[in-house]
């Protein structure tokens, strides 16, 4: 089992998949139930990685020249974390696909696990981290600059800069998620799994709805994207 305790990650990581139980109306938010994977679940993770990794690397090389396509799949074994998966890069620019113990425990089948892997690999292939970083920088410069030329205090300029970075990073995040769903569908299918069955994973997580400046699109739209792309293959 390839393991890595992720004590520190980059400031921007593409696609956090967090399993949070939505609070009932008028009730205090409930804490997510944290699951621990069995040995069978861990073995399933290893076998799905073995199938998905070469396909993801092949798609990466075919679609993104001059991009590091040597994916490293890791397990975030920090205890007590809600189900989560994300894509980032290490100090040498190698793409990291991280999956924590709760997510490995909670996926219901190999197809769901393969789809999550394909989705995270697609973020890297599509260059979403760099695009997100550039959007954040542009937003920071815009709002910070506006605050500066209006004579705002240093603290107010910093606040505006931080706000601009946050807004910039969110600008196209829904589009990025749908792009990753589409390419993730292709990777999942070519690795020998059923992406439509895999996308049923979205039914396990809270639906973000279609919120203004939300980071993720509605789950129904994501599932529809997977079905459409799968039907075209």
CSV table of C-alpha atoms in Angstrom, one decimal:
chain,number,residue,atom,x,y,z
A,1,UNK,CA,0.0,0.0,0.0
A,2,UNK,CA,1.4,3.4,-1.0
A,3,UNK,CA,0.9,5.8,1.9
A,4,UNK,CA,1.6,9.4,2.6
A,5,UNK,CA,0.5,11.4,5.6
A,6,UNK,CA,-0.3,14.8,4.1
A,7,UNK,CA,0.7,17.2,6.8
A,8,UNK,CA,0.9,20.1,4.4
A,9,UNK,CA,-0.6,20.6,1.0
A,10,UNK,CA,-0.4,23.5,-1.5
A,11,UNK,CA,-2.7,26.4,-1.0
A,12,UNK,CA,-4.7,25.4,-4.1
A,13,UNK,CA,-5.8,21.9,-4.6
A,14,UNK,CA,-8.4,20.9,-7.2
A,15,UNK,CA,-11.7,19.4,-6.2
A,16,UNK,CA,-12.2,18.6,-2.5
A,17,UNK,CA,-14.9,15.9,-2.3
A,18,UNK,CA,-16.2,16.3,1.2
A,19,UNK,CA,-19.0,14.1,2.6
A,20,UNK,CA,-20.9,16.4,4.9
A,21,UNK,CA,-24.4,15.6,6.2
A,22,UNK,CA,-26.6,18.7,5.7
A,23,UNK,CA,-28.2,20.1,8.8
A,24,UNK,CA,-31.9,19.7,9.2
A,25,UNK,CA,-33.8,23.0,9.1
A,26,UNK,CA,-33.5,24.7,12.5
A,27,UNK,CA,-31.0,22.2,13.8
A,28,UNK,CA,-27.3,22.7,14.6
A,29,UNK,CA,-25.0,21.3,11.9
A,30,UNK,CA,-24.1,17.6,12.6
A,31,UNK,CA,-20.6,16.3,12.5
A,32,UNK,CA,-19.9,13.9,9.6
A,33,UNK,CA,-19.5,10.2,10.5
A,34,UNK,CA,-16.0,9.1,9.9
A,35,UNK,CA,-15.5,5.6,8.5
A,36,UNK,CA,-12.4,3.4,8.6
A,37,UNK,CA,-11.6,1.1,5.6
A,38,UNK,CA,-11.4,-2.6,6.0
A,39,UNK,CA,-8.6,-4.6,4.6
A,40,UNK,CA,-10.9,-5.5,1.7
A,41,UNK,CA,-11.5,-1.9,1.0
A,42,UNK,CA,-7.8,-1.1,1.0
A,43,UNK,CA,-7.2,-4.0,-1.4
A,44,UNK,CA,-9.9,-2.7,-3.6
A,45,UNK,CA,-8.2,0.7,-3.6
A,46,UNK,CA,-4.9,-0.9,-4.7
A,47,UNK,CA,-6.5,-2.9,-7.5
A,48,UNK,CA,-8.4,0.1,-8.9
A,49,UNK,CA,-5.3,2.2,-8.8
A,50,UNK,CA,-3.5,-0.5,-10.8
A,51,UNK,CA,-6.2,-0.3,-13.5
A,52,UNK,CA,-6.7,3.5,-13.6
A,53,UNK,CA,-3.1,4.8,-13.3
A,54,UNK,CA,-1.8,3.6,-16.7
A,55,UNK,CA,-5.0,4.9,-18.5
A,56,UNK,CA,-4.8,8.3,-16.8
A,57,UNK,CA,-1.1,8.6,-17.7
A,58,UNK,CA,-1.8,7.6,-21.3
A,59,UNK,CA,-4.6,10.1,-21.6
A,60,UNK,CA,-2.4,12.8,-20.0
A,61,UNK,CA,0.4,12.2,-22.5
A,62,UNK,CA,-2.0,12.2,-25.4
A,63,UNK,CA,-3.8,15.4,-24.4
A,64,UNK,CA,-1.2,17.6,-22.6
A,65,UNK,CA,2.3,17.7,-24.1
A,66,UNK,CA,5.1,19.0,-21.8
A,67,UNK,CA,3.0,18.1,-18.7
A,68,UNK,CA,4.3,15.8,-16.0
A,69,UNK,CA,2.1,12.7,-16.3
A,70,UNK,CA,3.8,10.5,-13.7
A,71,UNK,CA,0.8,10.3,-11.4
A,72,UNK,CA,1.4,9.4,-7.8
A,73,UNK,CA,-1.6,7.9,-6.0
A,74,UNK,CA,-1.4,8.3,-2.2
A,75,UNK,CA,-3.5,7.6,0.9
A,76,UNK,CA,-4.0,10.5,3.3
A,77,UNK,CA,-4.0,8.5,6.6
A,78,UNK,CA,-4.6,11.4,9.0
A,79,UNK,CA,-7.3,10.1,11.4
A,80,UNK,CA,-10.7,11.7,11.9
A,81,UNK,CA,-11.0,13.4,8.5
A,82,UNK,CA,-14.3,13.5,6.5
A,83,UNK,CA,-14.3,11.7,3.2
A,84,UNK,CA,-12.1,13.6,0.8
A,85,UNK,CA,-10.1,13.4,-2.4
A,86,UNK,CA,-8.1,16.0,-4.2
A,87,UNK,CA,-5.4,16.7,-6.8
A,88,UNK,CA,-2.2,18.7,-6.2
A,89,UNK,CA,1.4,18.7,-7.2
A,90,UNK,CA,4.6,18.1,-5.1
A,91,UNK,CA,7.6,20.4,-5.0
A,92,UNK,CA,9.0,18.8,-8.1
A,93,UNK,CA,5.8,19.3,-10.1
A,94,UNK,CA,4.7,15.7,-9.9
A,95,UNK,CA,0.9,15.3,-9.9
A,96,UNK,CA,-0.4,13.9,-6.6
A,97,UNK,CA,-3.9,12.2,-6.4
A,98,UNK,CA,-4.8,11.9,-2.7
A,99,UNK,CA,-7.6,9.9,-1.2
A,100,UNK,CA,-8.2,9.7,2.5
A,101,UNK,CA,-9.2,6.7,4.6
A,102,UNK,CA,-12.9,7.8,5.0
A,103,UNK,CA,-13.4,8.1,1.3
A,104,UNK,CA,-11.8,4.7,0.6
A,105,UNK,CA,-14.2,3.2,3.3
A,106,UNK,CA,-17.3,5.0,2.0
A,107,UNK,CA,-17.2,4.3,-1.8
A,108,UNK,CA,-19.7,1.5,-2.4
A,109,UNK,CA,-18.0,-0.2,-5.3
A,110,UNK,CA,-15.0,-0.2,-7.7
A,111,UNK,CA,-16.8,2.0,-10.2
A,112,UNK,CA,-17.3,4.8,-7.8
A,113,UNK,CA,-13.7,4.7,-6.7
A,114,UNK,CA,-12.5,4.6,-10.3
A,115,UNK,CA,-14.6,7.6,-11.2
A,116,UNK,CA,-13.3,9.7,-8.3
A,117,UNK,CA,-9.7,8.7,-9.4
A,118,UNK,CA,-10.5,9.6,-13.1
A,119,UNK,CA,-12.0,12.9,-12.0
A,120,UNK,CA,-9.0,13.9,-10.0
A,121,UNK,CA,-6.6,12.9,-12.7
A,122,UNK,CA,-8.6,15.0,-15.2
A,123,UNK,CA,-8.1,18.1,-13.0
A,124,UNK,CA,-4.4,17.8,-13.6
A,125,UNK,CA,-4.6,16.9,-17.3
A,126,UNK,CA,-6.8,20.0,-17.9
A,127,UNK,CA,-4.4,22.3,-16.0
A,128,UNK,CA,-7.0,23.4,-13.5
A,129,UNK,CA,-4.6,24.2,-10.7
A,130,UNK,CA,-2.7,26.6,-12.8
A,131,UNK,CA,-5.9,28.2,-14.2
A,132,UNK,CA,-7.3,28.5,-10.7
A,133,UNK,CA,-4.1,30.1,-9.5
A,134,UNK,CA,-4.1,32.6,-12.4
A,135,UNK,CA,-7.7,33.5,-11.7
A,136,UNK,CA,-6.9,34.0,-8.0
A,137,UNK,CA,-4.0,36.2,-8.9
A,138,UNK,CA,-6.0,38.3,-11.3
A,139,UNK,CA,-8.8,38.8,-8.8
A,140,UNK,CA,-6.3,39.8,-6.1
A,141,UNK,CA,-4.6,42.4,-8.3
A,142,UNK,CA,-8.0,43.8,-9.5
A,143,UNK,CA,-9.6,44.3,-6.1
A,144,UNK,CA,-6.4,45.1,-4.3
A,145,UNK,CA,-5.5,47.7,-6.9
A,146,UNK,CA,-8.9,49.3,-6.7
A,147,UNK,CA,-8.7,49.6,-3.0
A,148,UNK,CA,-5.2,51.1,-3.2
A,149,UNK,CA,-6.1,53.8,-5.7
A,150,UNK,CA,-9.0,54.9,-3.6
A,151,UNK,CA,-6.6,55.6,-0.7
A,152,UNK,CA,-7.7,52.7,1.5
A,153,UNK,CA,-5.5,51.8,4.5
A,154,UNK,CA,-2.9,49.0,4.2
A,155,UNK,CA,-5.2,46.7,6.1
A,156,UNK,CA,-8.2,47.4,3.9
A,157,UNK,CA,-6.0,46.8,0.8
A,158,UNK,CA,-4.9,43.5,2.1
A,159,UNK,CA,-8.5,42.5,2.9
A,160,UNK,CA,-9.6,43.5,-0.6
A,161,UNK,CA,-6.6,41.5,-2.1
A,162,UNK,CA,-7.6,38.4,-0.2
A,163,UNK,CA,-11.2,38.8,-1.2
A,164,UNK,CA,-10.3,39.3,-4.8
A,165,UNK,CA,-8.1,36.1,-4.7
A,166,UNK,CA,-11.0,34.1,-3.3
A,167,UNK,CA,-13.5,35.4,-5.8
A,168,UNK,CA,-11.0,34.9,-8.7
A,169,UNK,CA,-10.4,31.3,-7.6
A,170,UNK,CA,-14.1,30.6,-7.6
A,171,UNK,CA,-14.9,32.2,-11.0
A,172,UNK,CA,-14.7,29.2,-13.2
A,173,UNK,CA,-14.6,26.4,-10.5
A,174,UNK,CA,-18.0,25.0,-11.6
A,175,UNK,CA,-16.8,24.8,-15.2
A,176,UNK,CA,-13.6,23.1,-14.1
A,177,UNK,CA,-15.6,20.4,-12.1
A,178,UNK,CA,-17.8,19.7,-15.1
A,179,UNK,CA,-14.7,19.5,-17.4
A,180,UNK,CA,-13.1,17.0,-14.9
A,181,UNK,CA,-16.3,15.0,-14.8
A,182,UNK,CA,-16.3,14.7,-18.6
A,183,UNK,CA,-12.7,13.7,-19.0
A,184,UNK,CA,-13.0,11.6,-15.8
A,185,UNK,CA,-15.8,9.7,-17.5
A,186,UNK,CA,-13.5,8.8,-20.5
A,187,UNK,CA,-10.7,7.7,-18.2
A,188,UNK,CA,-13.0,5.6,-16.1
A,189,UNK,CA,-14.6,3.9,-19.1
A,190,UNK,CA,-11.2,3.2,-20.8
A,191,UNK,CA,-9.9,1.7,-17.5
A,192,UNK,CA,-12.7,-0.9,-17.7
A,193,UNK,CA,-15.2,0.6,-15.2
A,194,UNK,CA,-18.8,2.0,-15.5
A,195,UNK,CA,-18.6,5.8,-15.1
A,196,UNK,CA,-22.4,6.2,-14.8
A,197,UNK,CA,-22.5,3.7,-11.9
A,198,UNK,CA,-19.4,5.5,-10.6
A,199,UNK,CA,-21.0,8.9,-10.7
A,200,UNK,CA,-23.7,7.6,-8.4
A,201,UNK,CA,-21.1,8.6,-5.8
A,202,UNK,CA,-22.6,12.1,-6.0
A,203,UNK,CA,-25.8,10.8,-4.4
A,204,UNK,CA,-23.8,10.2,-1.2
A,205,UNK,CA,-22.6,13.8,-0.8
A,206,UNK,CA,-24.5,17.0,0.0
A,207,UNK,CA,-25.9,18.6,-3.1
A,208,UNK,CA,-24.3,22.2,-3.4
A,209,UNK,CA,-27.2,23.3,-5.6
A,210,UNK,CA,-26.6,26.2,-8.0
A,211,UNK,CA,-25.3,28.8,-5.7
A,212,UNK,CA,-23.8,32.0,-6.9
A,213,UNK,CA,-20.0,31.7,-6.6
A,214,UNK,CA,-20.3,28.2,-5.4
A,215,UNK,CA,-17.3,25.9,-6.0
A,216,UNK,CA,-19.2,22.9,-7.4
A,217,UNK,CA,-22.2,22.6,-9.8
A,218,UNK,CA,-25.4,20.8,-8.7
A,219,UNK,CA,-25.0,17.0,-8.5
A,220,UNK,CA,-27.8,16.4,-11.0
A,221,UNK,CA,-25.9,18.4,-13.6
A,222,UNK,CA,-22.7,16.5,-12.9
A,223,UNK,CA,-24.5,13.1,-13.3
A,224,UNK,CA,-26.1,14.4,-16.6
A,225,UNK,CA,-22.6,15.3,-17.9
A,226,UNK,CA,-21.3,11.8,-17.1
A,227,UNK,CA,-24.3,10.2,-18.8
A,228,UNK,CA,-24.0,12.4,-21.9
A,229,UNK,CA,-20.2,11.8,-22.3
A,230,UNK,CA,-20.6,8.1,-21.7
A,231,UNK,CA,-23.3,7.8,-24.3
A,232,UNK,CA,-21.0,9.4,-26.9
A,233,UNK,CA,-18.1,6.9,-26.3
